[in-house]
Amino acid sequence: MTSITSVELNYLVFRYLQESGFTHSAFALGYEAGINKCTIDGNMVPPGALITFVQKGIQYLEMEANSSNSDADVDEDFSFLQPLDLITKDVYELRQMIKDKKKNLHKDRDKEKHKDKEFEREHERESARVREKDRHEREKESEKDRERVEKEKERDKQHENNADREMVPDQADKNNVNHEENGNSAAPEPMEVCTTSTSQACEIPSSDVMILEGHTSEVCACAWSPTGSLLASGSGDSTARIWTIAEGTSRSSVQNSPLNVLVLKHVKGRTNEKSKDVTTLDWNGEGTVLATGSYDGQARIWNTNGELKTTLSKHKGPIFSLKWNKKGDFLLTGSCDKTAIVWDVKTEEWRQQFEFHSGPILDVDWRNNLSFATSSTDNMIYVCKVGDTRPVKTFAGHQGEVNCVKWDPTGSLLASCSDDISAKIWSMKQDKHVHDLREHSKEIYTIRWSPTGPGTNNPNQQLVLASASFDSTVKLWDVELGKRICSLNGHRDPVYSLAFSPNGEYLASGSLDRCINIWSLKEVKIVKTYTGNGGIFEVCWNKEGDKIAACFANNTVCVLDLRM
């Protein structure tokens, strides 16, 4: 093997000192090492030679450590080693470090990735049993009803019409009474608003459902373009897709042709490659570009023709959340590497990296064009501002992972929800939470603000917060009083996703029980429902408010036509 001589090394160091402006040090070394006597032709040595030499040595060491590692099961694109590790440790220590880090990351990734699948598997069987039990119960109830009606007929013929007419209003009256009680009492009773008869009556017909097929793994994210008829979806198959949903095209079980879907591949060649899952996506405000975040730690920006415009690489771990600011000049990403990065889209460079959290970042949300909130597995929430080196606000109080943070429509209140079974509301005016919302019985997975109240398109309606939990319920909260308005109990399994209609009158919820429920917030009841063939990870409403998209664990995306 070729080795460098001390004369050559002295010359490289001498040149480095000269180029760096360390004139006196260069002179002293040159004098003591007799550089003027050496036979090296200085014109043959390029600028920065020492740096290049050291860098190549580091790359070689890294390559050697990686190539000899038998744990070839993981194919991450980011480095597990820091330059200081490579300089200070021998190759055997480096191999062990890589092995340990890969093992830990593999565990974390599997835990995250299969969390949803485990939930679904666990609940699929339970759902089947519950459905069967419900069927028997319904049959029993029907039999009892028939017997009761027959007896009433025999006893008094006049009661026949009255009984038929009054059954439904009784249920409606009961719901209204419960709603009033829930609004006024300190400890309201949860409302059971989804009756068997209601769910049968409001089932969305298959003629109003478009099933988008093509993904080859579970679909984790979906989002309508804010300006047009484009729907984006992101999947574990290492692709995102942009679907064109024209007016009046809803039909069941559509096998989509390439004419109305663009496939955005996140890896060259085959799909389903490890660590390329598309975990999150977001359209900019004008609907001209789509950003996607992936398990490989990279954010990508695509145009509406499905062409990759930019790849943003700096994170050292999977991206779990990403959002455009309203102006569309900054993209914010939150990663498993415990950092958030603000990217300048024009220069295609990172503007600032925020390294305050001590655990993976689970969610990010812009407050305005320059400041934003981040939440993490470390139980903390930070409010940061582009240009500031420290958080402008620190919110501590959760006792578990903070799954979601969302600013209200005016950016004055921040809502958060956590595995500690609480949701909290925070104000920039104080450090302690304004309200601590504690009526769920299991982890709260997500929260959404209604598009209502001052500063919105629906200023005359009350601003409310909705929370969705693993306890199978959705709860609505009065944010001024910090009290529960009502509990929506139409699901049987964890509720993963919520979306308010643009006019604020309806709320869609998606659950692992395979059901999408659309609730009327005025009547506080389910007005439409649809049952698909897999757990639901996300639901979203288009800007006109006449379509809902939902993405499923069975690799499909469904579009429901909801013209009421």
mmCIF file of N, CA, C and O in Angstrom, residues 234-297:
data_model
loop_
_atom_site.group_PDB
_atom_site.id
_atom_site.type_symbol
_atom_site.label_atom_id
_atom_site.label_comp_id
_atom_site.label_asym_id
_atom_site.label_seq_id
_atom_site.Cartn_x
_atom_site.Cartn_y
_atom_site.Cartn_z
ATOM 1 N N GLY A 234 -49.665 10.340 -0.546
ATOM 2 C CA GLY A 234 -48.320 9.829 -0.274
ATOM 3 C C GLY A 234 -48.405 8.466 0.378
ATOM 4 O O GLY A 234 -49.247 8.244 1.243
ATOM 5 N N SER A 235 -47.503 7.548 -0.032
ATOM 6 C CA SER A 235 -47.646 6.149 0.381
ATOM 7 C C SER A 235 -46.328 5.540 0.833
ATOM 8 O O SER A 235 -45.244 6.060 0.560
ATOM 9 N N GLY A 236 -46.459 4.388 1.498
ATOM 10 C CA GLY A 236 -45.298 3.594 1.886
ATOM 11 C C GLY A 236 -44.637 2.904 0.704
ATOM 12 O O GLY A 236 -43.636 2.214 0.873
ATOM 13 N N ASP A 237 -45.190 3.085 -0.514
ATOM 14 C CA ASP A 237 -44.595 2.444 -1.701
ATOM 15 C C ASP A 237 -43.522 3.316 -2.350
ATOM 16 O O ASP A 237 -43.106 3.075 -3.476
ATOM 17 N N SER A 238 -43.071 4.367 -1.630
ATOM 18 C CA SER A 238 -42.035 5.301 -2.082
ATOM 19 C C SER A 238 -42.492 6.199 -3.226
ATOM 20 O O SER A 238 -41.683 6.745 -3.953
ATOM 21 N N THR A 239 -43.811 6.378 -3.357
ATOM 22 C CA THR A 239 -44.310 7.344 -4.347
ATOM 23 C C THR A 239 -45.334 8.277 -3.703
ATOM 24 O O THR A 239 -45.978 7.933 -2.715
ATOM 25 N N ALA A 240 -45.431 9.457 -4.318
ATOM 26 C CA ALA A 240 -46.605 10.311 -4.112
ATOM 27 C C ALA A 240 -47.325 10.308 -5.454
ATOM 28 O O ALA A 240 -46.733 9.995 -6.489
ATOM 29 N N ARG A 241 -48.598 10.619 -5.433
ATOM 30 C CA ARG A 241 -49.360 10.681 -6.684
ATOM 31 C C ARG A 241 -50.191 11.955 -6.701
ATOM 32 O O ARG A 241 -50.664 12.405 -5.659
ATOM 33 N N ILE A 242 -50.337 12.515 -7.910
ATOM 34 C CA ILE A 242 -51.223 13.660 -8.096
ATOM 35 C C ILE A 242 -52.356 13.203 -9.010
ATOM 36 O O ILE A 242 -52.135 12.815 -10.157
ATOM 37 N N TRP A 243 -53.569 13.212 -8.448
ATOM 38 C CA TRP A 243 -54.759 12.762 -9.180
ATOM 39 C C TRP A 243 -55.555 13.983 -9.633
ATOM 40 O O TRP A 243 -55.726 14.923 -8.863
ATOM 41 N N THR A 244 -56.044 13.950 -10.863
ATOM 42 C CA THR A 244 -56.951 15.006 -11.323
ATOM 43 C C THR A 244 -58.382 14.505 -11.151
ATOM 44 O O THR A 244 -58.770 13.505 -11.761
ATOM 45 N N ILE A 245 -59.125 15.191 -10.291
ATOM 46 C CA ILE A 245 -60.502 14.779 -9.990
ATOM 47 C C ILE A 245 -61.452 15.783 -10.636
ATOM 48 O O ILE A 245 -61.723 16.855 -10.082
ATOM 49 N N ALA A 246 -61.937 15.458 -11.809
ATOM 50 C CA ALA A 246 -62.830 16.373 -12.522
ATOM 51 C C ALA A 246 -64.213 16.335 -11.893
ATOM 52 O O ALA A 246 -64.586 15.374 -11.210
ATOM 53 N N GLU A 247 -64.995 17.395 -12.134
ATOM 54 C CA GLU A 247 -66.363 17.470 -11.613
ATOM 55 C C GLU A 247 -67.217 16.345 -12.194
ATOM 56 O O GLU A 247 -67.116 16.029 -13.379
ATOM 57 N N GLY A 248 -68.040 15.765 -11.338
ATOM 58 C CA GLY A 248 -69.031 14.798 -11.819
ATOM 59 C C GLY A 248 -68.462 13.485 -12.319
ATOM 60 O O GLY A 248 -69.104 12.767 -13.065
ATOM 61 N N THR A 249 -67.212 13.146 -11.893
ATOM 62 C CA THR A 249 -66.634 11.886 -12.374
ATOM 63 C C THR A 249 -66.694 10.777 -11.328
ATOM 64 O O THR A 249 -66.116 9.728 -11.522
ATOM 65 N N SER A 250 -67.352 11.045 -10.198
ATOM 66 C CA SER A 250 -67.392 10.037 -9.136
ATOM 67 C C SER A 250 -68.046 8.747 -9.632
ATOM 68 O O SER A 250 -69.128 8.755 -10.182
ATOM 69 N N ARG A 251 -67.351 7.660 -9.439
ATOM 70 C CA ARG A 251 -67.923 6.362 -9.759
ATOM 71 C C ARG A 251 -67.143 5.316 -8.981
ATOM 72 O O ARG A 251 -65.985 5.515 -8.654
ATOM 73 N N SER A 252 -67.772 4.218 -8.693
ATOM 74 C CA SER A 252 -67.164 3.215 -7.815
ATOM 75 C C SER A 252 -66.103 2.408 -8.542
ATOM 76 O O SER A 252 -66.208 2.130 -9.730
ATOM 77 N N SER A 253 -65.079 2.024 -7.801
ATOM 78 C CA SER A 253 -64.006 1.121 -8.266
ATOM 79 C C SER A 253 -63.412 1.534 -9.604
ATOM 80 O O SER A 253 -63.399 0.775 -10.558
ATOM 81 N N VAL A 254 -62.912 2.761 -9.660
ATOM 82 C CA VAL A 254 -62.289 3.237 -10.895
ATOM 83 C C VAL A 254 -60.863 2.706 -10.973
ATOM 84 O O VAL A 254 -60.097 2.835 -10.039
ATOM 85 N N GLN A 255 -60.515 2.087 -12.089
ATOM 86 C CA GLN A 255 -59.109 1.738 -12.316
ATOM 87 C C GLN A 255 -58.537 2.894 -13.127
ATOM 88 O O GLN A 255 -58.842 3.057 -14.304
ATOM 89 N N ASN A 256 -57.749 3.743 -12.486
ATOM 90 C CA ASN A 256 -57.364 4.986 -13.140
ATOM 91 C C ASN A 256 -56.293 4.805 -14.200
ATOM 92 O O ASN A 256 -55.287 4.150 -13.983
ATOM 93 N N SER A 257 -56.537 5.429 -15.325
ATOM 94 C CA SER A 257 -55.577 5.402 -16.429
ATOM 95 C C SER A 257 -54.491 6.428 -16.155
ATOM 96 O O SER A 257 -54.668 7.318 -15.338
ATOM 97 N N PRO A 258 -53.351 6.335 -16.866
ATOM 98 C CA PRO A 258 -52.267 7.311 -16.665
ATOM 99 C C PRO A 258 -52.689 8.736 -17.024
ATOM 100 O O PRO A 258 -52.002 9.680 -16.717
ATOM 101 N N LEU A 259 -53.851 8.887 -17.671
ATOM 102 C CA LEU A 259 -54.281 10.217 -18.095
ATOM 103 C C LEU A 259 -54.604 11.118 -16.904
ATOM 104 O O LEU A 259 -54.419 12.324 -16.970
ATOM 105 N N ASN A 260 -55.097 10.545 -15.811
ATOM 106 C CA ASN A 260 -55.494 11.415 -14.704
ATOM 107 C C ASN A 260 -54.721 11.168 -13.418
ATOM 108 O O ASN A 260 -55.151 11.539 -12.349
ATOM 109 N N VAL A 261 -53.571 10.539 -13.509
ATOM 110 C CA VAL A 261 -52.707 10.383 -12.328
ATOM 111 C C VAL A 261 -51.237 10.525 -12.737
ATOM 112 O O VAL A 261 -50.808 10.004 -13.765
ATOM 113 N N LEU A 262 -50.492 11.279 -11.919
ATOM 114 C CA LEU A 262 -49.045 11.426 -12.108
ATOM 115 C C LEU A 262 -48.357 10.719 -10.950
ATOM 116 O O LEU A 262 -48.732 10.923 -9.790
ATOM 117 N N VAL A 263 -47.371 9.895 -11.243
ATOM 118 C CA VAL A 263 -46.646 9.149 -10.203
ATOM 119 C C VAL A 263 -45.322 9.857 -9.920
ATOM 120 O O VAL A 263 -44.503 10.048 -10.822
ATOM 121 N N LEU A 264 -45.135 10.261 -8.658
ATOM 122 C CA LEU A 264 -43.922 10.983 -8.248
ATOM 123 C C LEU A 264 -43.017 9.998 -7.510
ATOM 124 O O LEU A 264 -43.204 9.721 -6.324
ATOM 125 N N LYS A 265 -42.042 9.448 -8.230
ATOM 126 C CA LYS A 265 -41.181 8.411 -7.647
ATOM 127 C C LYS A 265 -40.084 9.038 -6.793
ATOM 128 O O LYS A 265 -39.382 9.933 -7.230
ATOM 129 N N HIS A 266 -39.952 8.500 -5.567
ATOM 130 C CA HIS A 266 -38.945 9.015 -4.633
ATOM 131 C C HIS A 266 -37.663 8.178 -4.648
ATOM 132 O O HIS A 266 -36.780 8.397 -3.839
ATOM 133 N N VAL A 267 -37.611 7.208 -5.533
ATOM 134 C CA VAL A 267 -36.389 6.406 -5.682
ATOM 135 C C VAL A 267 -36.354 5.926 -7.119
ATOM 136 O O VAL A 267 -37.383 5.583 -7.699
ATOM 137 N N LYS A 268 -35.172 5.936 -7.691
ATOM 138 C CA LYS A 268 -35.053 5.475 -9.080
ATOM 139 C C LYS A 268 -35.250 3.968 -9.140
ATOM 140 O O LYS A 268 -34.847 3.241 -8.249
ATOM 141 N N GLY A 269 -35.865 3.500 -10.216
ATOM 142 C CA GLY A 269 -36.042 2.059 -10.383
ATOM 143 C C GLY A 269 -37.275 1.568 -9.661
ATOM 144 O O GLY A 269 -38.327 2.183 -9.726
ATOM 145 N N ARG A 270 -37.129 0.466 -8.933
ATOM 146 C CA ARG A 270 -38.302 -0.187 -8.347
ATOM 147 C C ARG A 270 -38.847 0.610 -7.172
ATOM 148 O O ARG A 270 -38.129 1.370 -6.522
ATOM 149 N N THR A 271 -40.131 0.404 -6.897
ATOM 150 C CA THR A 271 -40.749 1.034 -5.728
ATOM 151 C C THR A 271 -40.665 0.058 -4.562
ATOM 152 O O THR A 271 -40.023 -0.984 -4.661
ATOM 153 N N ASN A 272 -41.312 0.415 -3.455
ATOM 154 C CA ASN A 272 -41.292 -0.413 -2.232
ATOM 155 C C ASN A 272 -39.897 -0.566 -1.637
ATOM 156 O O ASN A 272 -39.636 -1.490 -0.899
ATOM 157 N N GLU A 273 -38.973 0.337 -1.995
ATOM 158 C CA GLU A 273 -37.640 0.237 -1.426
ATOM 159 C C GLU A 273 -37.666 0.790 -0.002
ATOM 160 O O GLU A 273 -38.370 1.751 0.286
ATOM 161 N N LYS A 274 -36.885 0.164 0.895
ATOM 162 C CA LYS A 274 -36.900 0.571 2.293
ATOM 163 C C LYS A 274 -36.511 2.040 2.433
ATOM 164 O O LYS A 274 -35.728 2.560 1.678
ATOM 165 N N SER A 275 -37.038 2.672 3.452
ATOM 166 C CA SER A 275 -36.687 4.023 3.892
ATOM 167 C C SER A 275 -37.064 5.125 2.918
ATOM 168 O O SER A 275 -36.623 6.243 3.047
ATOM 169 N N LYS A 276 -37.892 4.830 1.923
ATOM 170 C CA LYS A 276 -38.318 5.884 1.005
ATOM 171 C C LYS A 276 -39.807 6.205 1.158
ATOM 172 O O LYS A 276 -40.394 6.867 0.313
ATOM 173 N N ASP A 277 -40.443 5.703 2.225
ATOM 174 C CA ASP A 277 -41.860 5.977 2.444
ATOM 175 C C ASP A 277 -42.121 7.483 2.419
ATOM 176 O O ASP A 277 -41.372 8.252 3.019
ATOM 177 N N VAL A 278 -43.186 7.885 1.744
ATOM 178 C CA VAL A 278 -43.605 9.289 1.769
ATOM 179 C C VAL A 278 -44.493 9.470 2.999
ATOM 180 O O VAL A 278 -45.570 8.893 3.094
ATOM 181 N N THR A 279 -43.996 10.232 3.968
ATOM 182 C CA THR A 279 -44.653 10.324 5.272
ATOM 183 C C THR A 279 -45.588 11.516 5.391
ATOM 184 O O THR A 279 -46.523 11.507 6.185
ATOM 185 N N THR A 280 -45.334 12.584 4.611
ATOM 186 C CA THR A 280 -46.094 13.820 4.763
ATOM 187 C C THR A 280 -46.026 14.623 3.472
ATOM 188 O O THR A 280 -45.068 14.473 2.696
ATOM 189 N N LEU A 281 -47.042 15.443 3.225
ATOM 190 C CA LEU A 281 -47.006 16.302 2.037
ATOM 191 C C LEU A 281 -47.850 17.553 2.267
ATOM 192 O O LEU A 281 -48.728 17.579 3.126
ATOM 193 N N ASP A 282 -47.553 18.620 1.484
ATOM 194 C CA ASP A 282 -48.275 19.880 1.648
ATOM 195 C C ASP A 282 -48.176 20.698 0.367
ATOM 196 O O ASP A 282 -47.091 20.814 -0.222
ATOM 197 N N TRP A 283 -49.311 21.238 -0.095
ATOM 198 C CA TRP A 283 -49.326 22.154 -1.242
ATOM 199 C C TRP A 283 -48.993 23.570 -0.763
ATOM 200 O O TRP A 283 -49.367 23.955 0.344
ATOM 201 N N ASN A 284 -48.330 24.351 -1.622
ATOM 202 C CA ASN A 284 -48.179 25.768 -1.278
ATOM 203 C C ASN A 284 -49.522 26.467 -1.469
ATOM 204 O O ASN A 284 -50.461 25.906 -2.046
ATOM 205 N N GLY A 285 -49.635 27.714 -0.976
ATOM 206 C CA GLY A 285 -50.920 28.419 -0.962
ATOM 207 C C GLY A 285 -51.515 28.655 -2.330
ATOM 208 O O GLY A 285 -52.727 28.788 -2.474
ATOM 209 N N GLU A 286 -50.669 28.716 -3.352
ATOM 210 C CA GLU A 286 -51.170 28.968 -4.705
ATOM 211 C C GLU A 286 -51.473 27.678 -5.454
ATOM 212 O O GLU A 286 -51.992 27.697 -6.563
ATOM 213 N N GLY A 287 -51.124 26.533 -4.858
ATOM 214 C CA GLY A 287 -51.381 25.253 -5.514
ATOM 215 C C GLY A 287 -50.490 24.999 -6.717
ATOM 216 O O GLY A 287 -50.811 24.182 -7.580
ATOM 217 N N THR A 288 -49.332 25.689 -6.774
ATOM 218 C CA THR A 288 -48.436 25.535 -7.933
ATOM 219 C C THR A 288 -47.366 24.476 -7.708
ATOM 220 O O THR A 288 -46.861 23.890 -8.667
ATOM 221 N N VAL A 289 -47.026 24.223 -6.443
ATOM 222 C CA VAL A 289 -46.017 23.198 -6.147
ATOM 223 C C VAL A 289 -46.443 22.360 -4.937
ATOM 224 O O VAL A 289 -47.154 22.832 -4.049
ATOM 225 N N LEU A 290 -45.976 21.121 -4.933
ATOM 226 C CA LEU A 290 -46.251 20.175 -3.848
ATOM 227 C C LEU A 290 -44.929 19.796 -3.185
ATOM 228 O O LEU A 290 -43.954 19.479 -3.875
ATOM 229 N N ALA A 291 -44.895 19.863 -1.860
ATOM 230 C CA ALA A 291 -43.706 19.407 -1.120
ATOM 231 C C ALA A 291 -44.016 18.057 -0.484
ATOM 232 O O ALA A 291 -45.115 17.836 0.018
ATOM 233 N N THR A 292 -43.054 17.138 -0.529
ATOM 234 C CA THR A 292 -43.210 15.837 0.124
ATOM 235 C C THR A 292 -42.042 15.601 1.078
ATOM 236 O O THR A 292 -40.919 16.020 0.814
ATOM 237 N N GLY A 293 -42.340 14.922 2.182
ATOM 238 C CA GLY A 293 -41.295 14.536 3.137
ATOM 239 C C GLY A 293 -41.218 13.024 3.176
ATOM 240 O O GLY A 293 -42.245 12.342 3.084
ATOM 241 N N SER A 294 -40.007 12.501 3.357
ATOM 242 C CA SER A 294 -39.816 11.061 3.221
ATOM 243 C C SER A 294 -38.996 10.489 4.373
ATOM 244 O O SER A 294 -38.309 11.212 5.100
ATOM 245 N N TYR A 295 -39.067 9.169 4.491
ATOM 246 C CA TYR A 295 -38.291 8.451 5.505
ATOM 247 C C TYR A 295 -36.786 8.547 5.255
ATOM 248 O O TYR A 295 -35.984 8.300 6.153
ATOM 249 N N ASP A 296 -36.388 8.905 4.009
ATOM 250 C CA ASP A 296 -34.952 9.005 3.726
ATOM 251 C C ASP A 296 -34.355 10.330 4.211
ATOM 252 O O ASP A 296 -33.179 10.613 3.997
ATOM 253 N N GLY A 297 -35.176 11.171 4.870
ATOM 254 C CA GLY A 297 -34.669 12.422 5.426
ATOM 255 C C GLY A 297 -34.643 13.569 4.440
ATOM 256 O O GLY A 297 -34.179 14.656 4.766
#
